[in-house]
mmCIF file with all atom_site columns, C-alpha atoms in Angstrom:
data_model
loop_
_atom_site.group_PDB
_atom_site.id
_atom_site.type_symbol
_atom_site.label_atom_id
_atom_site.label_alt_id
_atom_site.label_comp_id
_atom_site.label_asym_id
_atom_site.label_entity_id
_atom_site.label_seq_id
_atom_site.pdbx_PDB_ins_code
_atom_site.Cartn_x
_atom_site.Cartn_y
_atom_site.Cartn_z
_atom_site.occupancy
_atom_site.B_iso_or_equiv
_atom_site.pdbx_formal_charge
_atom_site.auth_seq_id
_atom_site.auth_comp_id
_atom_site.auth_asym_id
_atom_site.auth_atom_id
_atom_site.pdbx_PDB_model_num
ATOM 1   C CA . GLU A 1 1   ? -41.345 33.135 41.457 1.00 60.00 ? 1   GLU A CA 1
ATOM 2   C CA . ALA A 1 2   ? -39.724 36.589 41.625 1.00 81.00 ? 2   ALA A CA 1
ATOM 3   C CA . GLY A 1 3   ? -38.445 38.133 38.710 1.00 95.00 ? 3   GLY A CA 1
ATOM 4   C CA . VAL A 1 4   ? -35.390 39.619 37.189 1.00 97.00 ? 4   VAL A CA 1
ATOM 5   C CA . ALA A 1 5   ? -34.590 42.615 39.530 1.00 97.00 ? 5   ALA A CA 1
ATOM 6   C CA . GLN A 1 6   ? -32.671 45.816 38.398 1.00 98.00 ? 6   GLN A CA 1
ATOM 7   C CA . SER A 1 7   ? -31.710 48.890 40.269 1.00 97.00 ? 7   SER A CA 1
ATOM 8   C CA . PRO A 1 8   ? -31.589 51.787 39.961 1.00 98.00 ? 8   PRO A CA 1
ATOM 9   C CA . ARG A 1 9   ? -34.694 52.495 37.824 1.00 97.00 ? 9   ARG A CA 1
ATOM 10  C CA . TYR A 1 10  ? -33.714 55.629 36.709 1.00 98.00 ? 10  TYR A CA 1
ATOM 11  C CA . LYS A 1 11  ? -30.143 57.744 36.628 1.00 98.00 ? 11  LYS A CA 1
ATOM 12  C CA . ILE A 1 12  ? -28.897 61.102 35.616 1.00 98.00 ? 12  ILE A CA 1
ATOM 13  C CA . ILE A 1 13  ? -25.250 61.707 35.143 1.00 98.00 ? 13  ILE A CA 1
ATOM 14  C CA . GLU A 1 14  ? -22.975 64.439 33.500 1.00 98.00 ? 14  GLU A CA 1
ATOM 15  C CA . LYS A 1 15  ? -20.938 63.041 30.450 1.00 97.00 ? 15  LYS A CA 1
ATOM 16  C CA . ARG A 1 16  ? -17.116 61.640 31.797 1.00 97.00 ? 16  ARG A CA 1
ATOM 17  C CA . GLN A 1 17  ? -18.711 60.390 34.718 1.00 98.00 ? 17  GLN A CA 1
ATOM 18  C CA . SER A 1 18  ? -18.984 56.853 35.832 1.00 98.00 ? 18  SER A CA 1
ATOM 19  C CA . VAL A 1 19  ? -22.101 54.905 36.514 1.00 98.00 ? 19  VAL A CA 1
ATOM 20  C CA . ALA A 1 20  ? -22.938 51.251 37.426 1.00 98.00 ? 20  ALA A CA 1
ATOM 21  C CA . PHE A 1 21  ? -25.859 48.980 37.410 1.00 98.00 ? 21  PHE A CA 1
ATOM 22  C CA . TRP A 1 22  ? -26.922 45.931 39.166 1.00 98.00 ? 22  TRP A CA 1
ATOM 23  C CA . CYS A 1 23  ? -28.940 42.753 38.175 1.00 98.00 ? 23  CYS A CA 1
ATOM 24  C CA . ASN A 1 24  ? -30.180 40.129 40.465 1.00 97.00 ? 24  ASN A CA 1
ATOM 25  C CA . PRO A 1 25  ? -31.503 37.418 37.823 1.00 96.00 ? 25  PRO A CA 1
ATOM 26  C CA . ILE A 1 26  ? -34.222 34.726 38.745 1.00 96.00 ? 26  ILE A CA 1
ATOM 27  C CA . SER A 1 27  ? -32.765 32.096 40.928 1.00 94.00 ? 27  SER A CA 1
ATOM 28  C CA . GLY A 1 28  ? -31.270 29.314 39.084 1.00 92.00 ? 28  GLY A CA 1
ATOM 29  C CA . HIS A 1 29  ? -30.613 30.825 35.828 1.00 94.00 ? 29  HIS A CA 1
ATOM 30  C CA . ALA A 1 30  ? -27.441 30.278 34.290 1.00 92.00 ? 30  ALA A CA 1
ATOM 31  C CA . THR A 1 31  ? -27.658 32.618 31.547 1.00 93.00 ? 31  THR A CA 1
ATOM 32  C CA . LEU A 1 32  ? -27.410 36.275 32.181 1.00 95.00 ? 32  LEU A CA 1
ATOM 33  C CA . TYR A 1 33  ? -27.610 39.021 29.285 1.00 96.00 ? 33  TYR A CA 1
ATOM 34  C CA . TRP A 1 34  ? -27.339 42.836 29.579 1.00 98.00 ? 34  TRP A CA 1
ATOM 35  C CA . TYR A 1 35  ? -28.902 44.713 26.427 1.00 98.00 ? 35  TYR A CA 1
ATOM 36  C CA . GLN A 1 36  ? -28.932 48.018 25.409 1.00 98.00 ? 36  GLN A CA 1
ATOM 37  C CA . GLN A 1 37  ? -32.165 49.446 23.984 1.00 98.00 ? 37  GLN A CA 1
ATOM 38  C CA . ILE A 1 38  ? -31.844 53.075 22.653 1.00 97.00 ? 38  ILE A CA 1
ATOM 39  C CA . LEU A 1 39  ? -35.454 54.795 22.004 1.00 95.00 ? 39  LEU A CA 1
ATOM 40  C CA . GLY A 1 40  ? -37.221 53.646 19.250 1.00 93.00 ? 40  GLY A CA 1
ATOM 41  C CA . GLN A 1 41  ? -35.107 50.356 18.730 1.00 95.00 ? 41  GLN A CA 1
ATOM 42  C CA . GLY A 1 42  ? -35.019 46.581 19.889 1.00 96.00 ? 42  GLY A CA 1
ATOM 43  C CA . PRO A 1 43  ? -32.636 45.427 22.310 1.00 97.00 ? 43  PRO A CA 1
ATOM 44  C CA . LYS A 1 44  ? -29.141 45.115 21.507 1.00 96.00 ? 44  LYS A CA 1
ATOM 45  C CA . LEU A 1 45  ? -26.772 42.235 23.166 1.00 95.00 ? 45  LEU A CA 1
ATOM 46  C CA . LEU A 1 46  ? -23.898 43.924 25.066 1.00 97.00 ? 46  LEU A CA 1
ATOM 47  C CA . ILE A 1 47  ? -22.717 40.842 26.928 1.00 96.00 ? 47  ILE A CA 1
ATOM 48  C CA . GLN A 1 48  ? -23.702 36.787 27.853 1.00 94.00 ? 48  GLN A CA 1
ATOM 49  C CA . PHE A 1 49  ? -22.891 35.208 30.866 1.00 94.00 ? 49  PHE A CA 1
ATOM 50  C CA . GLN A 1 50  ? -22.981 31.620 31.116 1.00 91.00 ? 50  GLN A CA 1
ATOM 51  C CA . ASN A 1 51  ? -22.620 31.231 35.010 1.00 89.00 ? 51  ASN A CA 1
ATOM 52  C CA . ASN A 1 52  ? -19.890 33.315 36.005 1.00 84.00 ? 52  ASN A CA 1
ATOM 53  C CA . GLY A 1 53  ? -18.101 33.254 32.519 1.00 91.00 ? 53  GLY A CA 1
ATOM 54  C CA . VAL A 1 54  ? -18.238 35.545 29.429 1.00 93.00 ? 54  VAL A CA 1
ATOM 55  C CA . VAL A 1 55  ? -19.977 33.768 26.540 1.00 91.00 ? 55  VAL A CA 1
ATOM 56  C CA . ASP A 1 56  ? -20.335 36.577 24.094 1.00 92.00 ? 56  ASP A CA 1
ATOM 57  C CA . ASP A 1 57  ? -18.939 40.412 24.587 1.00 95.00 ? 57  ASP A CA 1
ATOM 58  C CA . SER A 1 58  ? -18.439 41.036 20.995 1.00 92.00 ? 58  SER A CA 1
ATOM 59  C CA . GLN A 1 59  ? -20.593 44.264 21.324 1.00 93.00 ? 59  GLN A CA 1
ATOM 60  C CA . LEU A 1 60  ? -19.493 45.640 24.393 1.00 96.00 ? 60  LEU A CA 1
ATOM 61  C CA . PRO A 1 61  ? -17.629 49.018 23.945 1.00 96.00 ? 61  PRO A CA 1
ATOM 62  C CA . LYS A 1 62  ? -14.852 47.563 26.033 1.00 95.00 ? 62  LYS A CA 1
ATOM 63  C CA . ASP A 1 63  ? -12.933 50.968 26.386 1.00 96.00 ? 63  ASP A CA 1
ATOM 64  C CA . ARG A 1 64  ? -15.429 52.237 28.496 1.00 98.00 ? 64  ARG A CA 1
ATOM 65  C CA . PHE A 1 65  ? -17.863 49.353 29.543 1.00 98.00 ? 65  PHE A CA 1
ATOM 66  C CA . SER A 1 66  ? -17.216 46.451 31.997 1.00 98.00 ? 66  SER A CA 1
ATOM 67  C CA . ALA A 1 67  ? -19.247 43.835 33.549 1.00 97.00 ? 67  ALA A CA 1
ATOM 68  C CA . GLU A 1 68  ? -18.752 41.203 36.162 1.00 96.00 ? 68  GLU A CA 1
ATOM 69  C CA . ARG A 1 69  ? -20.949 38.294 37.594 1.00 95.00 ? 69  ARG A CA 1
ATOM 70  C CA . LEU A 1 70  ? -20.216 37.443 41.028 1.00 83.00 ? 70  LEU A CA 1
ATOM 71  C CA . LYS A 1 71  ? -20.234 33.875 41.985 1.00 85.00 ? 71  LYS A CA 1
ATOM 72  C CA . GLY A 1 72  ? -22.584 33.380 38.812 1.00 83.00 ? 72  GLY A CA 1
ATOM 73  C CA . VAL A 1 73  ? -25.588 35.094 40.197 1.00 91.00 ? 73  VAL A CA 1
ATOM 74  C CA . ASP A 1 74  ? -25.655 38.831 40.644 1.00 95.00 ? 74  ASP A CA 1
ATOM 75  C CA . SER A 1 75  ? -24.190 40.828 38.058 1.00 97.00 ? 75  SER A CA 1
ATOM 76  C CA . THR A 1 76  ? -23.346 44.876 37.352 1.00 97.00 ? 76  THR A CA 1
ATOM 77  C CA . LEU A 1 77  ? -22.613 46.698 34.418 1.00 98.00 ? 77  LEU A CA 1
ATOM 78  C CA . LYS A 1 78  ? -20.384 49.762 34.429 1.00 98.00 ? 78  LYS A CA 1
ATOM 79  C CA . ILE A 1 79  ? -19.769 52.775 32.193 1.00 98.00 ? 79  ILE A CA 1
ATOM 80  C CA . GLN A 1 80  ? -16.632 54.846 32.775 1.00 97.00 ? 80  GLN A CA 1
ATOM 81  C CA . PRO A 1 81  ? -16.435 57.456 31.236 1.00 97.00 ? 81  PRO A CA 1
ATOM 82  C CA . ALA A 1 82  ? -19.933 57.955 30.070 1.00 98.00 ? 82  ALA A CA 1
ATOM 83  C CA . LYS A 1 83  ? -20.620 59.539 26.767 1.00 98.00 ? 83  LYS A CA 1
ATOM 84  C CA . LEU A 1 84  ? -23.863 61.507 25.612 1.00 98.00 ? 84  LEU A CA 1
ATOM 85  C CA . GLU A 1 85  ? -24.836 58.488 23.040 1.00 97.00 ? 85  GLU A CA 1
ATOM 86  C CA . ASP A 1 86  ? -24.965 55.814 26.144 1.00 98.00 ? 86  ASP A CA 1
ATOM 87  C CA . SER A 1 87  ? -28.269 57.562 26.852 1.00 98.00 ? 87  SER A CA 1
ATOM 88  C CA . ALA A 1 88  ? -30.491 54.555 26.897 1.00 98.00 ? 88  ALA A CA 1
ATOM 89  C CA . VAL A 1 89  ? -32.385 51.868 28.682 1.00 98.00 ? 89  VAL A CA 1
ATOM 90  C CA . TYR A 1 90  ? -30.237 48.683 29.998 1.00 98.00 ? 90  TYR A CA 1
ATOM 91  C CA . LEU A 1 91  ? -32.104 45.740 30.166 1.00 98.00 ? 91  LEU A CA 1
ATOM 92  C CA . CYS A 1 92  ? -30.833 42.661 32.272 1.00 98.00 ? 92  CYS A CA 1
ATOM 93  C CA . ALA A 1 93  ? -32.364 39.428 31.322 1.00 97.00 ? 93  ALA A CA 1
ATOM 94  C CA . SER A 1 94  ? -31.754 35.730 32.476 1.00 95.00 ? 94  SER A CA 1
ATOM 95  C CA . SER A 1 95  ? -32.641 32.082 31.168 1.00 93.00 ? 95  SER A CA 1
ATOM 96  C CA . GLN A 1 96  ? -32.202 28.670 32.087 1.00 90.00 ? 96  GLN A CA 1
ATOM 97  C CA . GLY A 1 97  ? -29.875 28.273 29.150 1.00 78.00 ? 97  GLY A CA 1
ATOM 98  C CA . THR A 1 98  ? -29.603 28.902 25.607 1.00 75.00 ? 98  THR A CA 1
ATOM 99  C CA . GLY A 1 99  ? -31.080 26.990 22.530 1.00 79.00 ? 99  GLY A CA 1
ATOM 100 C CA . GLY A 1 100 ? -34.564 28.265 22.479 1.00 80.00 ? 100 GLY A CA 1
ATOM 101 C CA . THR A 1 101 ? -35.181 28.833 25.997 1.00 85.00 ? 101 THR A CA 1
ATOM 102 C CA . GLU A 1 102 ? -37.087 32.095 27.067 1.00 90.00 ? 102 GLU A CA 1
ATOM 103 C CA . ALA A 1 103 ? -35.775 34.913 28.323 1.00 93.00 ? 103 ALA A CA 1
ATOM 104 C CA . PHE A 1 104 ? -37.186 36.684 31.191 1.00 96.00 ? 104 PHE A CA 1
ATOM 105 C CA . PHE A 1 105 ? -36.497 40.696 31.387 1.00 97.00 ? 105 PHE A CA 1
ATOM 106 C CA . GLY A 1 106 ? -36.009 42.925 34.246 1.00 98.00 ? 106 GLY A CA 1
ATOM 107 C CA . GLN A 1 107 ? -37.606 46.472 34.168 1.00 97.00 ? 107 GLN A CA 1
ATOM 108 C CA . GLY A 1 108 ? -34.473 48.100 32.967 1.00 97.00 ? 108 GLY A CA 1
ATOM 109 C CA . THR A 1 109 ? -32.501 50.858 33.725 1.00 98.00 ? 109 THR A CA 1
ATOM 110 C CA . ARG A 1 110 ? -33.370 54.295 31.998 1.00 98.00 ? 110 ARG A CA 1
ATOM 111 C CA . LEU A 1 111 ? -29.594 56.324 31.952 1.00 98.00 ? 111 LEU A CA 1
ATOM 112 C CA . THR A 1 112 ? -29.501 59.977 30.655 1.00 98.00 ? 112 THR A CA 1
ATOM 113 C CA . VAL A 1 113 ? -26.053 61.281 30.132 1.00 98.00 ? 113 VAL A CA 1
ATOM 114 C CA . VAL A 1 114 ? -26.228 65.118 29.739 1.00 98.00 ? 114 VAL A CA 1
ATOM 115 C CA . SER B 2 1   ? -24.779 41.839 6.593  1.00 72.00 ? 1   SER B CA 1
ATOM 116 C CA . GLN B 2 2   ? -27.675 40.252 8.807  1.00 78.00 ? 2   GLN B CA 1
ATOM 117 C CA . LYS B 2 3   ? -30.484 41.957 8.862  1.00 87.00 ? 3   LYS B CA 1
ATOM 118 C CA . ILE B 2 4   ? -33.960 41.525 10.794 1.00 93.00 ? 4   ILE B CA 1
ATOM 119 C CA . GLU B 2 5   ? -36.800 43.954 9.673  1.00 94.00 ? 5   GLU B CA 1
ATOM 120 C CA . GLN B 2 6   ? -40.337 44.352 11.353 1.00 95.00 ? 6   GLN B CA 1
ATOM 121 C CA . ASN B 2 7   ? -43.077 46.445 10.018 1.00 83.00 ? 7   ASN B CA 1
ATOM 122 C CA . SER B 2 8   ? -41.579 49.994 9.899  1.00 72.00 ? 8   SER B CA 1
ATOM 123 C CA . GLU B 2 9   ? -44.882 51.767 10.411 1.00 79.00 ? 9   GLU B CA 1
ATOM 124 C CA . ALA B 2 10  ? -46.795 51.779 13.432 1.00 92.00 ? 10  ALA B CA 1
ATOM 125 C CA . LEU B 2 11  ? -50.093 49.440 13.192 1.00 94.00 ? 11  LEU B CA 1
ATOM 126 C CA . ASN B 2 12  ? -53.656 50.548 13.890 1.00 96.00 ? 12  ASN B CA 1
ATOM 127 C CA . ILE B 2 13  ? -56.707 48.304 13.758 1.00 96.00 ? 13  ILE B CA 1
ATOM 128 C CA . GLN B 2 14  ? -60.126 48.458 15.171 1.00 97.00 ? 14  GLN B CA 1
ATOM 129 C CA . GLU B 2 15  ? -60.840 46.453 18.094 1.00 97.00 ? 15  GLU B CA 1
ATOM 130 C CA . GLY B 2 16  ? -62.120 42.545 17.158 1.00 97.00 ? 16  GLY B CA 1
ATOM 131 C CA . LYS B 2 17  ? -59.817 42.744 13.916 1.00 97.00 ? 17  LYS B CA 1
ATOM 132 C CA . THR B 2 18  ? -56.973 40.308 13.420 1.00 97.00 ? 18  THR B CA 1
ATOM 133 C CA . ALA B 2 19  ? -53.470 42.204 13.673 1.00 96.00 ? 19  ALA B CA 1
ATOM 134 C CA . THR B 2 20  ? -50.490 40.655 11.536 1.00 97.00 ? 20  THR B CA 1
ATOM 135 C CA . LEU B 2 21  ? -47.259 41.822 12.111 1.00 97.00 ? 21  LEU B CA 1
ATOM 136 C CA . THR B 2 22  ? -44.268 41.023 10.023 1.00 97.00 ? 22  THR B CA 1
ATOM 137 C CA . CYS B 2 23  ? -40.567 39.868 10.873 1.00 96.00 ? 23  CYS B CA 1
ATOM 138 C CA . ASN B 2 24  ? -37.906 39.214 7.536  1.00 96.00 ? 24  ASN B CA 1
ATOM 139 C CA . TYR B 2 25  ? -34.489 38.542 7.855  1.00 94.00 ? 25  TYR B CA 1
ATOM 140 C CA . THR B 2 26  ? -31.670 38.335 5.772  1.00 89.00 ? 26  THR B CA 1
ATOM 141 C CA . ASN B 2 27  ? -28.305 36.248 5.919  1.00 84.00 ? 27  ASN B CA 1
ATOM 142 C CA . TYR B 2 28  ? -29.821 34.390 8.954  1.00 83.00 ? 28  TYR B CA 1
ATOM 143 C CA . SER B 2 29  ? -29.903 30.549 9.493  1.00 84.00 ? 29  SER B CA 1
ATOM 144 C CA . PRO B 2 30  ? -32.008 30.846 12.433 1.00 86.00 ? 30  PRO B CA 1
ATOM 145 C CA . ALA B 2 31  ? -32.636 27.729 14.562 1.00 87.00 ? 31  ALA B CA 1
ATOM 146 C CA . TYR B 2 32  ? -35.480 29.594 16.639 1.00 92.00 ? 32  TYR B CA 1
ATOM 147 C CA . LEU B 2 33  ? -37.768 32.748 16.027 1.00 94.00 ? 33  LEU B CA 1
ATOM 148 C CA . GLN B 2 34  ? -39.232 34.351 19.351 1.00 95.00 ? 34  GLN B CA 1
ATOM 149 C CA . TRP B 2 35  ? -41.761 36.809 19.523 1.00 97.00 ? 35  TRP B CA 1
ATOM 150 C CA . TYR B 2 36  ? -41.768 39.370 22.574 1.00 97.00 ? 36  TYR B CA 1
ATOM 151 C CA . ARG B 2 37  ? -44.119 41.922 23.735 1.00 98.00 ? 37  ARG B CA 1
ATOM 152 C CA . GLN B 2 38  ? -42.842 45.397 25.417 1.00 98.00 ? 38  GLN B CA 1
ATOM 153 C CA . ASP B 2 39  ? -45.040 47.752 27.177 1.00 97.00 ? 39  ASP B CA 1
ATOM 154 C CA . PRO B 2 40  ? -43.728 51.353 27.556 1.00 95.00 ? 40  PRO B CA 1
ATOM 155 C CA . GLY B 2 41  ? -41.190 51.373 30.619 1.00 94.00 ? 41  GLY B CA 1
ATOM 156 C CA . ARG B 2 42  ? -41.226 47.766 30.855 1.00 96.00 ? 42  ARG B CA 1
ATOM 157 C CA . GLY B 2 43  ? -38.628 44.960 29.750 1.00 97.00 ? 43  GLY B CA 1
ATOM 158 C CA . PRO B 2 44  ? -39.908 42.542 26.704 1.00 98.00 ? 44  PRO B CA 1
ATOM 159 C CA . VAL B 2 45  ? -41.936 39.591 27.815 1.00 97.00 ? 45  VAL B CA 1
ATOM 160 C CA . PHE B 2 46  ? -41.798 36.228 26.044 1.00 96.00 ? 46  PHE B CA 1
ATOM 161 C CA . LEU B 2 47  ? -45.021 35.315 23.885 1.00 97.00 ? 47  LEU B CA 1
ATOM 162 C CA . LEU B 2 48  ? -44.222 32.741 21.421 1.00 96.00 ? 48  LEU B CA 1
ATOM 163 C CA . LEU B 2 49  ? -41.224 30.590 20.310 1.00 95.00 ? 49  LEU B CA 1
ATOM 164 C CA . ILE B 2 50  ? -41.494 28.508 16.988 1.00 95.00 ? 50  ILE B CA 1
ATOM 165 C CA . ARG B 2 51  ? -38.251 26.181 15.958 1.00 93.00 ? 51  ARG B CA 1
ATOM 166 C CA . GLU B 2 52  ? -36.847 26.090 12.196 1.00 90.00 ? 52  GLU B CA 1
ATOM 167 C CA . ASN B 2 53  ? -38.513 22.912 11.536 1.00 91.00 ? 53  ASN B CA 1
ATOM 168 C CA . GLU B 2 54  ? -42.179 24.104 12.362 1.00 94.00 ? 54  GLU B CA 1
ATOM 169 C CA . LYS B 2 55  ? -44.415 25.990 10.134 1.00 93.00 ? 55  LYS B CA 1
ATOM 170 C CA . GLU B 2 56  ? -46.920 27.232 12.748 1.00 96.00 ? 56  GLU B CA 1
ATOM 171 C CA . LYS B 2 57  ? -47.315 27.717 16.658 1.00 96.00 ? 57  LYS B CA 1
ATOM 172 C CA . ARG B 2 58  ? -50.739 29.108 18.148 1.00 97.00 ? 58  ARG B CA 1
ATOM 173 C CA . LYS B 2 59  ? -51.395 30.150 21.837 1.00 96.00 ? 59  LYS B CA 1
ATOM 174 C CA . GLU B 2 60  ? -54.887 31.319 22.526 1.00 96.00 ? 60  GLU B CA 1
ATOM 175 C CA . ARG B 2 61  ? -55.199 34.309 20.256 1.00 97.00 ? 61  ARG B CA 1
ATOM 176 C CA . LEU B 2 62  ? -51.860 34.259 19.184 1.00 98.00 ? 62  LEU B CA 1
ATOM 177 C CA . LYS B 2 63  ? -50.483 32.590 16.189 1.00 98.00 ? 63  LYS B CA 1
ATOM 178 C CA . VAL B 2 64  ? -46.994 32.343 14.683 1.00 98.00 ? 64  VAL B CA 1
ATOM 179 C CA . THR B 2 65  ? -45.763 31.097 11.041 1.00 97.00 ? 65  THR B CA 1
ATOM 180 C CA . PHE B 2 66  ? -42.584 30.669 10.172 1.00 95.00 ? 66  PHE B CA 1
ATOM 181 C CA . ASP B 2 67  ? -41.341 30.050 6.549  1.00 93.00 ? 67  ASP B CA 1
ATOM 182 C CA . THR B 2 68  ? -37.614 29.475 6.125  1.00 90.00 ? 68  THR B CA 1
ATOM 183 C CA . THR B 2 69  ? -37.936 29.921 2.323  1.00 92.00 ? 69  THR B CA 1
ATOM 184 C CA . LEU B 2 70  ? -39.307 33.431 2.438  1.00 93.00 ? 70  LEU B CA 1
ATOM 185 C CA . LYS B 2 71  ? -37.431 34.084 5.383  1.00 93.00 ? 71  LYS B CA 1
ATOM 186 C CA . GLN B 2 72  ? -40.228 35.423 7.256  1.00 95.00 ? 72  GLN B CA 1
ATOM 187 C CA . SER B 2 73  ? -42.155 35.161 10.025 1.00 96.00 ? 73  SER B CA 1
ATOM 188 C CA . LEU B 2 74  ? -45.745 36.634 10.437 1.00 97.00 ? 74  LEU B CA 1
ATOM 189 C CA . PHE B 2 75  ? -47.574 37.177 14.361 1.00 97.00 ? 75  PHE B CA 1
ATOM 190 C CA . HIS B 2 76  ? -51.237 37.126 14.116 1.00 98.00 ? 76  HIS B CA 1
ATOM 191 C CA . ILE B 2 77  ? -53.617 38.241 17.162 1.00 98.00 ? 77  ILE B CA 1
ATOM 192 C CA . THR B 2 78  ? -57.116 37.291 16.461 1.00 98.00 ? 78  THR B CA 1
ATOM 193 C CA . ALA B 2 79  ? -60.022 39.259 17.816 1.00 98.00 ? 79  ALA B CA 1
ATOM 194 C CA . SER B 2 80  ? -57.669 42.190 19.053 1.00 98.00 ? 80  SER B CA 1
ATOM 195 C CA . GLN B 2 81  ? -58.496 44.222 22.350 1.00 98.00 ? 81  GLN B CA 1
ATOM 196 C CA . PRO B 2 82  ? -57.281 47.570 23.441 1.00 98.00 ? 82  PRO B CA 1
ATOM 197 C CA . ALA B 2 83  ? -55.144 45.733 26.039 1.00 98.00 ? 83  ALA B CA 1
ATOM 198 C CA . ASP B 2 84  ? -53.003 44.020 22.842 1.00 98.00 ? 84  ASP B CA 1
ATOM 199 C CA . SER B 2 85  ? -51.657 47.576 21.988 1.00 98.00 ? 85  SER B CA 1
ATOM 200 C CA . ALA B 2 86  ? -47.584 47.600 22.784 1.00 98.00 ? 86  ALA B CA 1
ATOM 201 C CA . THR B 2 87  ? -44.474 47.060 20.939 1.00 97.00 ? 87  THR B CA 1
ATOM 202 C CA . TYR B 2 88  ? -43.645 43.562 19.526 1.00 98.00 ? 88  TYR B CA 1
ATOM 203 C CA . LEU B 2 89  ? -40.312 42.194 18.902 1.00 97.00 ? 89  LEU B CA 1
ATOM 204 C CA . CYS B 2 90  ? -39.193 39.487 16.864 1.00 96.00 ? 90  CYS B CA 1
ATOM 205 C CA . ALA B 2 91  ? -35.698 37.759 17.853 1.00 95.00 ? 91  ALA B CA 1
ATOM 206 C CA . LEU B 2 92  ? -33.621 35.300 16.241 1.00 93.00 ? 92  LEU B CA 1
ATOM 207 C CA . GLU B 2 93  ? -31.389 32.653 17.904 1.00 89.00 ? 93  GLU B CA 1
ATOM 208 C CA . THR B 2 94  ? -28.872 30.776 15.322 1.00 83.00 ? 94  THR B CA 1
ATOM 209 C CA . TRP B 2 95  ? -27.550 27.434 16.126 1.00 76.00 ? 95  TRP B CA 1
ATOM 210 C CA . HIS B 2 96  ? -24.003 28.583 16.654 1.00 70.00 ? 96  HIS B CA 1
ATOM 211 C CA . ALA B 2 97  ? -24.520 31.884 18.417 1.00 66.00 ? 97  ALA B CA 1
ATOM 212 C CA . GLY B 2 98  ? -26.480 30.887 21.127 1.00 71.00 ? 98  GLY B CA 1
ATOM 213 C CA . LYS B 2 99  ? -27.940 34.113 21.903 1.00 79.00 ? 99  LYS B CA 1
ATOM 214 C CA . SER B 2 100 ? -31.210 36.310 20.280 1.00 86.00 ? 100 SER B CA 1
ATOM 215 C CA . THR B 2 101 ? -31.075 39.278 18.234 1.00 91.00 ? 101 THR B CA 1
ATOM 216 C CA . PHE B 2 102 ? -33.872 41.654 18.037 1.00 95.00 ? 102 PHE B CA 1
ATOM 217 C CA . GLY B 2 103 ? -35.765 43.544 15.848 1.00 96.00 ? 103 GLY B CA 1
ATOM 218 C CA . ASP B 2 104 ? -36.715 46.991 16.248 1.00 96.00 ? 104 ASP B CA 1
ATOM 219 C CA . GLY B 2 105 ? -40.162 46.191 16.823 1.00 97.00 ? 105 GLY B CA 1
ATOM 220 C CA . THR B 2 106 ? -43.781 46.893 15.589 1.00 97.00 ? 106 THR B CA 1
ATOM 221 C CA . THR B 2 107 ? -45.868 49.245 17.465 1.00 97.00 ? 107 THR B CA 1
ATOM 222 C CA . LEU B 2 108 ? -49.436 48.079 17.543 1.00 97.00 ? 108 LEU B CA 1
ATOM 223 C CA . THR B 2 109 ? -52.362 50.298 18.455 1.00 97.00 ? 109 THR B CA 1
ATOM 224 C CA . VAL B 2 110 ? -56.026 48.725 18.953 1.00 98.00 ? 110 VAL B CA 1
ATOM 225 C CA . LYS B 2 111 ? -58.694 51.149 18.732 1.00 97.00 ? 111 LYS B CA 1
ATOM 226 C CA . PRO B 2 112 ? -61.950 50.636 20.685 1.00 95.00 ? 112 PRO B CA 1
#
């Protein structure tokens, strides 16, 4: 079974530029998550999709972050414009559902904003 | 406010010993508690899940306990090996939220 695929693996941009990350979840997984992980901290949920609908985006900075999940499969997360404090690893995860089901994580995209 | 606390200090132990990691929480009523392992440059990998009505769960050399009165979970690795060196994250999921909130992790180093 293929895992969660993310790209790019690394990205360096200047502040105020825009950037997009892509995620392909495990086939058949209805739930997709985007997390932000700052060095030395645990993953923080940005947005959760159930199929192509948003379940929770309470911690997504909506003035600069946006996300979509096309046809309930792939997802993109965009930052525009980026700030220095956005430097982090962006992790995508998927699961068959919620309620105690395990989440499978991709390797993440390491973003550096200079 | 809601808080999840894991051992703030890194944990260093000798090979063969039992590692015990702690996850404490406040202002949560978790339905499930999960433990994940994260290696440098990789995403977290699921290890074990324990439900609120379960006291203990085991998987090979791993054991998790869950005390909802103390609001604490303990994660044990017996007969530890250098390959167990990693950061271990606990995550809580409540009934109504349907999402997991992670602690900041504990870094374990097992020395040969």
